[in-house]
Amino acid sequence: MSGILFHKYGGEDLDSYYPIRPECQADVPKAGKTLSARRWHAAFSEDGHLDIAKVLRRIQRGGIHPSIKGLVWEFLLGCYDPNSTFEERNQIRQQRRQQYAAWKTECQNIVPIIGSGKFITAAIVTDDGQSLQDSNRDSLDQGWHVDGTISDKKVLQWMLGLHQIGLDVVRTDRSLVFYESETNQAKLWDVLAIYSWVDNDIGYVQGMNDICSPMIVLLENEADAFWCFEHTMRRLRENFRTNTGMIGVQSQLSTLSQIIRTIDPKLHQHLEDLDGGEYLFAFRMLMVLFRREFSFVDALYLWELMWAMEYNPNIFSLYESNSSTSDGRQVNDKQLKQCGKFERKNVKTGQPDKTSALSVFLVASVLETKNKKLLREAKGLDDVVKILADITGNLDAKKACNEALKIQKKYLSKSKK
């Protein structure tokens, strides 16, 4: 289907890692030199300190071998500090698993189907808090509801969204054999349901299922998958904020507009003339990080390239302190060597703005590759959408990331003038 990863990783068939249903199979292209399990284990000192700079170099060259993706992602996403020991990380892991278990118990006390290996796709409560449990007797424990109505606003809001999560889970990554199992679908539902309970400010929004699904596939322990997803959402959660008009994505679209205006004024003007100056056609790409533009395997490859390029060694301490200030990203010379290519440039030029994520420059690189076609053939916004839809399955992730780095360099240099 696309041109990025090889169907074999050093002689191993990718299907043994992410089996695809026969009717959905297609050739998967070439990835170059991946970070192998052997190189990964060799990057740790005896007590567990990780040489993250060496690991990043390898990932930026060719991604991560499927057998260790989940483990490496935990570091890329800031779940663990590379300067910690095996023992320190084990303690953190146990604490997090206990915390997840406590949240899960809270949720089970309200909706006992959580953790049962099953999930719901029909509403269990009305908007005004009336129980619909009588129509769900087969799937719901009768003890979850008290006095016929729900008075707690947080509980009601959470319960109202549970069936929507179920409907989305059923549609998630249907090409994977993994999700033929109801137990695995239920695991995805549990993690999303518990996340929406914990982060009741954002709750659950469609698209989160696409972000969470790979973590469920890659990490066997449900709590570990939850924390990997939770750390991913720290980067992306503003994309899903609905009560202020999708502020996260909108600010990124605004940055995208600024980038194209700076590096390619002619294309920007053309898009403006087509009433596309707000770049809403790029909304989905940014919201769920190109999940819909790539196959499952290719999306994973793209994500880890991006995360490696955006990596900052202070990400763990920044998250642990819950600080949102840019100071946490400040690095000394030694730490600068532990930054990914994209982040290193940001640090050097003092660009802490979260809206200038690599994904924004990646969309800019896609627009630039379609520059001539857009200028020549796009007579309206429908044409723009159609031209960009052609990238599905035809985009080389590594090439696109490298182009994004070039655009970042060009943009920073022109912005200074």
Tab-separated table of C-alpha atoms in Angstrom:
chain	number	residue	atom	x	y	z
A	1	MET	CA	0.000	0.000	0.000
A	2	SER	CA	2.699	2.527	0.746
A	3	GLY	CA	6.407	3.228	0.444
A	4	ILE	CA	7.945	3.369	3.867
A	5	LEU	CA	8.618	0.087	5.638
A	6	PHE	CA	9.971	-3.215	4.449
A	7	HIS	CA	7.727	-6.238	5.001
A	8	LYS	CA	10.716	-7.918	6.625
A	9	TYR	CA	12.737	-6.521	9.534
A	10	GLY	CA	16.123	-8.211	9.243
A	11	GLY	CA	14.486	-11.350	7.902
A	12	GLU	CA	11.523	-11.272	10.303
A	13	ASP	CA	8.003	-10.944	8.962
A	14	LEU	CA	6.141	-7.881	10.250
A	15	ASP	CA	2.954	-9.944	10.281
A	16	SER	CA	4.237	-11.778	13.330
A	17	TYR	CA	4.119	-8.439	15.187
A	18	TYR	CA	0.979	-6.827	13.789
A	19	PRO	CA	-0.931	-9.582	11.961
A	20	ILE	CA	-3.190	-8.081	9.295
A	21	ARG	CA	-6.417	-9.810	8.246
A	22	PRO	CA	-5.788	-11.496	4.856
A	23	GLU	CA	-8.280	-9.297	2.967
A	24	CYS	CA	-6.518	-6.154	4.255
A	25	GLN	CA	-2.934	-7.173	3.488
A	26	ALA	CA	-0.694	-5.116	1.256
A	27	ASP	CA	3.013	-4.705	0.694
A	28	VAL	CA	4.783	-2.705	3.358
A	29	PRO	CA	7.892	-0.799	2.130
A	30	LYS	CA	11.428	-0.189	3.348
A	31	ALA	CA	12.625	1.368	6.611
A	32	GLY	CA	16.386	1.477	6.439
A	33	LYS	CA	18.460	0.711	9.526
A	34	THR	CA	16.215	0.272	12.531
A	35	LEU	CA	17.068	0.381	16.217
A	36	SER	CA	17.360	-3.370	16.901
A	37	ALA	CA	16.708	-5.129	20.216
A	38	ARG	CA	20.446	-5.861	20.456
A	39	ARG	CA	21.452	-2.211	20.002
A	40	TRP	CA	18.733	-1.110	22.408
A	41	HIS	CA	19.933	-3.367	25.214
A	42	ALA	CA	23.553	-2.396	24.518
A	43	ALA	CA	22.657	1.284	25.042
A	44	PHE	CA	22.089	0.726	28.798
A	45	SER	CA	24.828	0.868	31.434
A	46	GLU	CA	25.065	-1.907	34.002
A	47	ASP	CA	22.745	-0.133	36.459
A	48	GLY	CA	20.325	1.030	33.794
A	49	HIS	CA	21.343	4.500	32.568
A	50	LEU	CA	20.378	4.871	28.911
A	51	ASP	CA	22.601	6.485	26.275
A	52	ILE	CA	19.627	8.295	24.753
A	53	ALA	CA	21.721	10.232	22.199
A	54	LYS	CA	22.912	6.969	20.607
A	55	VAL	CA	19.348	5.609	20.575
A	56	LEU	CA	17.923	8.785	18.991
A	57	ARG	CA	20.510	8.714	16.207
A	58	ARG	CA	19.479	5.190	15.304
A	59	ILE	CA	15.737	5.877	15.436
A	60	GLN	CA	16.142	8.981	13.274
A	61	ARG	CA	17.870	6.819	10.684
A	62	GLY	CA	15.292	4.059	10.453
A	63	GLY	CA	12.739	3.698	13.234
A	64	ILE	CA	12.446	0.991	15.895
A	65	HIS	CA	12.210	-2.775	15.586
A	66	PRO	CA	8.634	-3.931	16.397
A	67	SER	CA	9.760	-6.218	19.232
A	68	ILE	CA	10.912	-3.229	21.347
A	69	LYS	CA	8.693	-0.380	20.106
A	70	GLY	CA	6.588	-0.151	23.276
A	71	LEU	CA	9.647	-0.067	25.555
A	72	VAL	CA	11.389	2.627	23.505
A	73	TRP	CA	8.218	4.696	23.146
A	74	GLU	CA	7.980	4.951	26.938
A	75	PHE	CA	11.284	6.851	26.916
A	76	LEU	CA	10.508	8.943	23.815
A	77	LEU	CA	7.223	10.055	25.388
A	78	GLY	CA	8.818	11.008	28.711
A	79	CYS	CA	7.424	8.170	30.856
A	80	TYR	CA	10.960	7.523	32.120
A	81	ASP	CA	14.162	9.479	32.563
A	82	PRO	CA	17.073	7.984	30.576
A	83	ASN	CA	19.351	9.035	33.473
A	84	SER	CA	17.471	6.780	35.913
A	85	THR	CA	18.460	3.254	36.958
A	86	PHE	CA	16.589	0.010	36.339
A	87	GLU	CA	15.568	0.006	40.000
A	88	GLU	CA	14.256	3.599	39.957
A	89	ARG	CA	12.192	2.904	36.851
A	90	ASN	CA	10.811	-0.283	38.338
A	91	GLN	CA	9.604	1.674	41.383
A	92	ILE	CA	7.908	4.269	39.167
A	93	ARG	CA	6.301	1.510	37.095
A	94	GLN	CA	4.889	-0.204	40.191
A	95	GLN	CA	3.562	3.098	41.602
A	96	ARG	CA	1.859	3.891	38.299
A	97	ARG	CA	0.335	0.432	38.049
A	98	GLN	CA	-1.086	0.847	41.550
A	99	GLN	CA	-2.460	4.284	40.680
A	100	TYR	CA	-4.105	2.911	37.536
A	101	ALA	CA	-5.596	0.007	39.514
A	102	ALA	CA	-7.066	2.503	42.032
A	103	TRP	CA	-8.669	4.583	39.251
A	104	LYS	CA	-9.975	1.422	37.600
A	105	THR	CA	-11.582	0.316	40.869
A	106	GLU	CA	-13.258	3.746	41.197
A	107	CYS	CA	-14.681	3.363	37.699
A	108	GLN	CA	-15.734	-0.266	38.256
A	109	ASN	CA	-17.692	0.797	41.341
A	110	ILE	CA	-19.804	3.020	39.082
A	111	VAL	CA	-19.908	0.840	35.938
A	112	PRO	CA	-18.949	-2.762	36.788
A	113	ILE	CA	-18.552	-3.861	33.152
A	114	ILE	CA	-15.157	-2.069	33.213
A	115	GLY	CA	-12.414	-4.667	33.494
A	116	SER	CA	-14.768	-7.532	32.604
A	117	GLY	CA	-13.352	-8.130	29.124
A	118	LYS	CA	-16.540	-6.694	27.623
A	119	PHE	CA	-17.654	-3.151	26.761
A	120	ILE	CA	-20.759	-1.171	25.827
A	121	THR	CA	-21.909	0.501	22.612
A	122	ALA	CA	-25.360	1.612	23.832
A	123	ALA	CA	-26.125	4.495	26.192
A	124	ILE	CA	-26.486	3.495	29.859
A	125	VAL	CA	-27.859	6.797	31.149
A	126	THR	CA	-30.009	9.641	29.768
A	127	ASP	CA	-28.861	13.259	29.526
A	128	ASP	CA	-30.837	14.085	32.674
A	129	GLY	CA	-29.273	11.235	34.665
A	130	GLN	CA	-31.974	8.552	34.356
A	131	SER	CA	-30.633	4.995	34.371
A	132	LEU	CA	-31.103	3.006	31.180
A	133	GLN	CA	-29.835	-0.137	32.888
A	134	ASP	CA	-33.090	-2.034	32.328
A	135	SER	CA	-32.374	-2.049	28.603
A	136	ASN	CA	-28.809	-3.197	29.271
A	137	ARG	CA	-29.429	-6.054	31.691
A	138	ASP	CA	-27.238	-8.455	29.719
A	139	SER	CA	-24.182	-6.237	29.821
A	140	LEU	CA	-24.443	-4.304	33.076
A	141	ASP	CA	-24.300	-5.298	36.700
A	142	GLN	CA	-27.513	-4.227	38.384
A	143	GLY	CA	-25.720	-2.749	41.394
A	144	TRP	CA	-24.131	0.257	39.731
A	145	HIS	CA	-27.034	2.687	40.037
A	146	VAL	CA	-28.595	4.240	43.139
A	147	ASP	CA	-32.005	5.977	43.484
A	148	GLY	CA	-32.794	5.960	39.757
A	149	THR	CA	-30.852	9.135	38.866
A	150	ILE	CA	-27.265	10.356	38.885
A	151	SER	CA	-26.797	13.631	40.698
A	152	ASP	CA	-22.997	13.936	40.493
A	153	LYS	CA	-22.216	16.024	37.408
A	154	LYS	CA	-18.762	14.509	36.843
A	155	VAL	CA	-20.121	10.954	37.062
A	156	LEU	CA	-23.006	11.736	34.707
A	157	GLN	CA	-20.778	13.457	32.160
A	158	TRP	CA	-18.394	10.504	32.199
A	159	MET	CA	-21.132	7.882	31.885
A	160	LEU	CA	-22.751	9.713	28.982
A	161	GLY	CA	-19.572	9.259	26.913
A	162	LEU	CA	-18.909	5.572	27.563
A	163	HIS	CA	-21.043	4.173	24.738
A	164	GLN	CA	-19.431	6.587	22.228
A	165	ILE	CA	-16.019	5.207	23.225
A	166	GLY	CA	-17.434	1.725	22.560
A	167	LEU	CA	-18.733	2.717	19.116
A	168	ASP	CA	-15.314	4.151	18.222
A	169	VAL	CA	-13.448	1.118	19.598
A	170	VAL	CA	-15.413	-1.162	17.250
A	171	ARG	CA	-14.201	0.950	14.292
A	172	THR	CA	-10.553	1.167	15.403
A	173	ASP	CA	-7.806	-0.528	13.340
A	174	ARG	CA	-10.187	-3.135	12.005
A	175	SER	CA	-7.513	-4.500	9.650
A	176	LEU	CA	-5.559	-5.897	12.613
A	177	VAL	CA	-6.104	-9.470	13.764
A	178	PHE	CA	-5.437	-8.143	17.304
A	179	TYR	CA	-8.831	-6.420	17.371
A	180	GLU	CA	-10.770	-9.484	16.273
A	181	SER	CA	-10.647	-10.335	19.988
A	182	GLU	CA	-13.362	-8.700	22.106
A	183	THR	CA	-10.972	-8.865	25.071
A	184	ASN	CA	-8.456	-6.652	23.230
A	185	GLN	CA	-11.203	-4.254	22.150
A	186	ALA	CA	-12.358	-4.121	25.778
A	187	LYS	CA	-8.795	-3.315	26.883
A	188	LEU	CA	-8.798	-0.286	24.550
A	189	TRP	CA	-12.247	0.699	25.858
A	190	ASP	CA	-11.109	0.360	29.492
A	191	VAL	CA	-8.046	2.565	28.976
A	192	LEU	CA	-10.029	5.269	27.152
A	193	ALA	CA	-12.864	5.115	29.697
A	194	ILE	CA	-10.462	5.458	32.625
A	195	TYR	CA	-8.528	8.251	30.895
A	196	SER	CA	-11.770	10.182	30.368
A	197	TRP	CA	-12.552	9.701	34.083
A	198	VAL	CA	-9.146	10.995	35.177
A	199	ASP	CA	-8.969	13.889	32.691
A	200	ASN	CA	-12.557	15.063	33.090
A	201	ASP	CA	-11.614	18.540	31.810
A	202	ILE	CA	-11.117	17.151	28.274
A	203	GLY	CA	-12.888	13.809	28.713
A	204	TYR	CA	-13.084	11.585	25.653
A	205	VAL	CA	-13.129	12.963	22.106
A	206	GLN	CA	-13.252	10.976	18.865
A	207	GLY	CA	-9.738	10.459	17.531
A	208	MET	CA	-8.258	9.558	20.913
A	209	ASN	CA	-9.012	5.932	20.013
A	210	ASP	CA	-6.619	6.256	17.028
A	211	ILE	CA	-3.865	7.620	19.279
A	212	CYS	CA	-4.386	5.019	22.017
A	213	SER	CA	-4.739	1.895	19.874
A	214	PRO	CA	-0.997	1.382	19.118
A	215	MET	CA	-0.171	1.541	22.848
A	216	ILE	CA	-2.689	-1.246	23.519
A	217	VAL	CA	-1.113	-3.356	20.771
A	218	LEU	CA	2.508	-2.659	21.785
A	219	LEU	CA	2.358	-2.828	25.594
A	220	GLU	CA	1.067	-6.030	27.120
A	221	ASN	CA	0.360	-4.568	30.566
A	222	GLU	CA	-2.807	-2.460	30.474
A	223	ALA	CA	-1.535	0.037	33.071
A	224	ASP	CA	1.703	0.563	31.112
A	225	ALA	CA	-0.356	1.133	27.943
A	226	PHE	CA	-2.494	3.662	29.848
A	227	TRP	CA	0.530	5.664	31.018
A	228	CYS	CA	2.089	5.619	27.564
A	229	PHE	CA	-1.196	6.998	26.173
A	230	GLU	CA	-1.469	9.514	29.025
A	231	HIS	CA	2.007	10.865	28.232
A	232	THR	CA	1.144	11.070	24.530
A	233	MET	CA	-1.954	13.048	25.462
A	234	ARG	CA	0.169	15.540	27.398
A	235	ARG	CA	1.470	16.588	23.987
A	236	LEU	CA	-1.845	16.322	22.165
A	237	ARG	CA	-4.658	16.938	24.646
A	238	GLU	CA	-5.210	20.561	23.572
A	239	ASN	CA	-5.937	19.196	20.071
A	240	PHE	CA	-9.037	17.576	21.574
A	241	ARG	CA	-10.348	20.525	23.580
A	242	THR	CA	-13.878	21.058	22.274
A	243	ASN	CA	-15.312	23.667	24.618
A	244	THR	CA	-13.214	26.518	23.203
A	245	GLY	CA	-13.477	25.697	19.528
A	246	MET	CA	-10.566	23.243	19.193
A	247	ILE	CA	-8.044	25.781	20.408
A	248	GLY	CA	-5.040	23.459	20.126
A	249	VAL	CA	-5.461	22.533	16.505
A	250	GLN	CA	-6.537	26.033	15.567
A	251	SER	CA	-3.371	27.558	17.009
A	252	GLN	CA	-1.322	24.978	15.090
A	253	LEU	CA	-3.218	25.808	11.890
A	254	SER	CA	-2.430	29.448	12.524
A	255	THR	CA	1.281	28.558	12.856
A	256	LEU	CA	1.049	26.513	9.643
A	257	SER	CA	-0.426	29.524	7.853
A	258	GLN	CA	2.444	31.677	9.134
A	259	ILE	CA	5.053	29.125	7.983
A	260	ILE	CA	3.661	28.831	4.439
A	261	ARG	CA	3.232	32.608	4.195
A	262	THR	CA	6.916	32.976	5.121
A	263	ILE	CA	8.500	30.227	3.029
A	264	ASP	CA	6.094	30.116	0.062
A	265	PRO	CA	4.100	33.361	-0.221
A	266	LYS	CA	2.818	32.426	-3.679
A	267	LEU	CA	1.217	29.179	-2.457
A	268	HIS	CA	-0.179	30.905	0.628
A	269	GLN	CA	-1.772	33.608	-1.518
A	270	HIS	CA	-3.274	30.971	-3.806
A	271	LEU	CA	-4.799	29.146	-0.826
A	272	GLU	CA	-6.096	32.473	0.536
A	273	ASP	CA	-7.747	33.181	-2.829
A	274	LEU	CA	-9.476	29.796	-2.570
A	275	ASP	CA	-10.719	30.787	0.896
A	276	GLY	CA	-8.350	28.233	2.429
A	277	GLY	CA	-6.109	30.653	4.303
A	278	GLU	CA	-7.172	29.145	7.640
A	279	TYR	CA	-5.760	25.780	6.496
A	280	LEU	CA	-8.728	23.824	7.890
A	281	PHE	CA	-8.051	21.131	5.269
A	282	ALA	CA	-5.040	20.110	7.417
A	283	PHE	CA	-7.155	19.760	10.571
A	284	ARG	CA	-7.333	15.957	10.630
A	285	MET	CA	-3.633	15.445	9.877
A	286	LEU	CA	-2.691	17.474	12.964
A	287	MET	CA	-5.469	16.242	15.234
A	288	VAL	CA	-4.581	12.547	15.071
A	289	LEU	CA	-0.983	12.808	13.814
A	290	PHE	CA	-1.529	11.434	10.284
A	291	ARG	CA	-3.151	8.210	11.527
A	292	ARG	CA	-5.731	8.364	8.723
A	293	GLU	CA	-3.133	9.128	6.062
A	294	PHE	CA	-0.981	6.070	6.847
A	295	SER	CA	-1.384	2.355	7.393
A	296	PHE	CA	-0.988	1.166	11.000
A	297	VAL	CA	2.652	0.129	10.532
A	298	ASP	CA	3.583	3.297	8.649
A	299	ALA	CA	1.928	5.592	11.221
A	300	LEU	CA	3.960	3.987	14.004
A	301	TYR	CA	7.152	4.533	12.022
A	302	LEU	CA	6.254	8.177	11.386
A	303	TRP	CA	5.421	8.809	15.066
A	304	GLU	CA	8.677	7.415	16.400
A	305	LEU	CA	10.699	9.405	13.852
A	306	MET	CA	8.885	12.559	14.959
A	307	TRP	CA	9.197	11.830	18.673
A	308	ALA	CA	12.900	11.067	18.314
A	309	MET	CA	13.444	14.326	16.413
A	310	GLU	CA	11.428	16.306	19.002
A	311	TYR	CA	13.032	14.645	22.025
A	312	ASN	CA	14.212	16.828	24.914
A	313	PRO	CA	16.062	15.147	27.834
A	314	ASN	CA	14.124	17.280	30.350
A	315	ILE	CA	10.747	15.949	29.223
A	316	PHE	CA	10.465	13.474	32.134
A	317	SER	CA	11.221	16.033	34.882
A	318	LEU	CA	8.972	18.561	33.118
A	319	TYR	CA	6.034	16.145	33.208
A	320	GLU	CA	6.727	14.985	36.753
A	321	SER	CA	6.700	18.567	38.021
A	322	ASN	CA	3.575	19.292	35.925
A	323	SER	CA	5.278	22.465	34.777
A	324	SER	CA	4.055	24.020	31.559
A	325	THR	CA	6.702	26.729	31.477
A	326	SER	CA	9.283	26.771	28.711
A	327	ASP	CA	12.103	26.893	31.296
A	328	GLY	CA	11.963	23.130	31.696
A	329	ARG	CA	13.091	22.760	28.112
A	330	GLN	CA	16.258	24.779	28.654
A	331	VAL	CA	19.280	22.527	28.266
A	332	ASN	CA	23.011	22.757	28.858
A	333	ASP	CA	25.636	21.753	26.271
A	334	LYS	CA	25.700	18.128	27.414
A	335	GLN	CA	21.896	17.878	27.277
A	336	LEU	CA	21.822	19.533	23.868
A	337	LYS	CA	23.553	16.442	22.468
A	338	GLN	CA	20.674	14.395	23.898
A	339	CYS	CA	18.062	16.387	21.975
A	340	GLY	CA	16.520	15.230	18.718
A	341	LYS	CA	17.406	17.093	15.505
A	342	PHE	CA	14.250	19.214	15.490
A	343	GLU	CA	14.357	20.106	19.183
A	344	ARG	CA	18.052	20.983	19.018
A	345	LYS	CA	17.288	23.650	16.434
A	346	ASN	CA	14.386	24.958	18.556
A	347	VAL	CA	16.586	25.188	21.660
A	348	LYS	CA	19.388	26.957	19.776
A	349	THR	CA	17.014	29.532	18.342
A	350	GLY	CA	14.847	29.870	21.468
A	351	GLN	CA	11.598	28.566	19.983
A	352	PRO	CA	9.651	27.049	22.908
A	353	ASP	CA	6.227	27.417	21.285
A	354	LYS	CA	4.287	24.136	21.411
A	355	THR	CA	2.279	25.113	18.336
A	356	SER	CA	5.511	24.885	16.318
A	357	ALA	CA	5.554	21.094	16.691
A	358	LEU	CA	7.268	18.979	14.060
A	359	SER	CA	3.818	17.826	12.876
A	360	VAL	CA	3.065	21.401	11.743
A	361	PHE	CA	6.272	21.516	9.679
A	362	LEU	CA	5.416	18.041	8.392
A	363	VAL	CA	2.111	19.325	6.987
A	364	ALA	CA	4.063	22.238	5.479
A	365	SER	CA	6.404	19.724	3.808
A	366	VAL	CA	3.396	17.861	2.372
A	367	LEU	CA	2.025	21.127	0.966
A	368	GLU	CA	5.414	21.951	-0.528
A	369	THR	CA	5.668	18.557	-2.246
A	370	LYS	CA	2.253	19.262	-3.812
A	371	ASN	CA	3.106	22.919	-4.491
A	372	LYS	CA	3.021	22.802	-8.343
A	373	LYS	CA	-0.092	20.636	-8.445
A	374	LEU	CA	-1.929	22.911	-5.989
A	375	LEU	CA	-1.008	26.055	-7.909
A	376	ARG	CA	-1.892	24.489	-11.254
A	377	GLU	CA	-4.967	22.395	-10.503
A	378	ALA	CA	-6.658	23.652	-7.325
A	379	LYS	CA	-9.605	25.834	-8.350
A	380	GLY	CA	-11.436	25.418	-5.040
A	381	LEU	CA	-11.037	23.909	-1.563
A	382	ASP	CA	-12.459	20.571	-2.735
A	383	ASP	CA	-9.536	20.326	-5.162
A	384	VAL	CA	-7.054	21.063	-2.350
A	385	VAL	CA	-8.569	18.263	-0.238
A	386	LYS	CA	-8.511	15.876	-3.234
A	387	ILE	CA	-4.864	16.644	-4.069
A	388	LEU	CA	-3.797	16.157	-0.444
A	389	ALA	CA	-5.806	12.913	-0.226
A	390	ASP	CA	-3.453	11.507	-2.873
A	391	ILE	CA	-0.680	11.376	-0.280
A	392	THR	CA	-2.476	8.504	1.473
A	393	GLY	CA	-0.205	5.529	1.086
A	394	ASN	CA	2.295	7.406	-1.061
A	395	LEU	CA	4.218	9.452	1.468
A	396	ASP	CA	7.702	8.461	2.581
A	397	ALA	CA	7.754	9.238	6.317
A	398	LYS	CA	11.515	9.630	6.629
A	399	LYS	CA	11.745	11.864	3.580
A	400	ALA	CA	8.794	13.942	4.829
A	401	CYS	CA	10.460	14.389	8.250
A	402	ASN	CA	13.735	15.452	6.648
A	403	GLU	CA	11.874	17.918	4.417
A	404	ALA	CA	10.122	19.247	7.543
A	405	LEU	CA	13.541	19.899	9.124
A	406	LYS	CA	14.639	21.838	6.013
A	407	ILE	CA	11.446	23.902	6.136
A	408	GLN	CA	12.000	24.591	9.838
A	409	LYS	CA	15.532	25.838	9.057
A	410	LYS	CA	14.280	28.019	6.195
A	411	TYR	CA	11.401	29.386	8.270
A	412	LEU	CA	13.601	30.248	11.289
A	413	SER	CA	16.137	31.948	9.044
A	414	LYS	CA	13.494	34.018	7.182
A	415	SER	CA	11.647	34.873	10.415
A	416	LYS	CA	14.805	36.491	11.814
A	417	LYS	CA	15.053	38.901	8.900
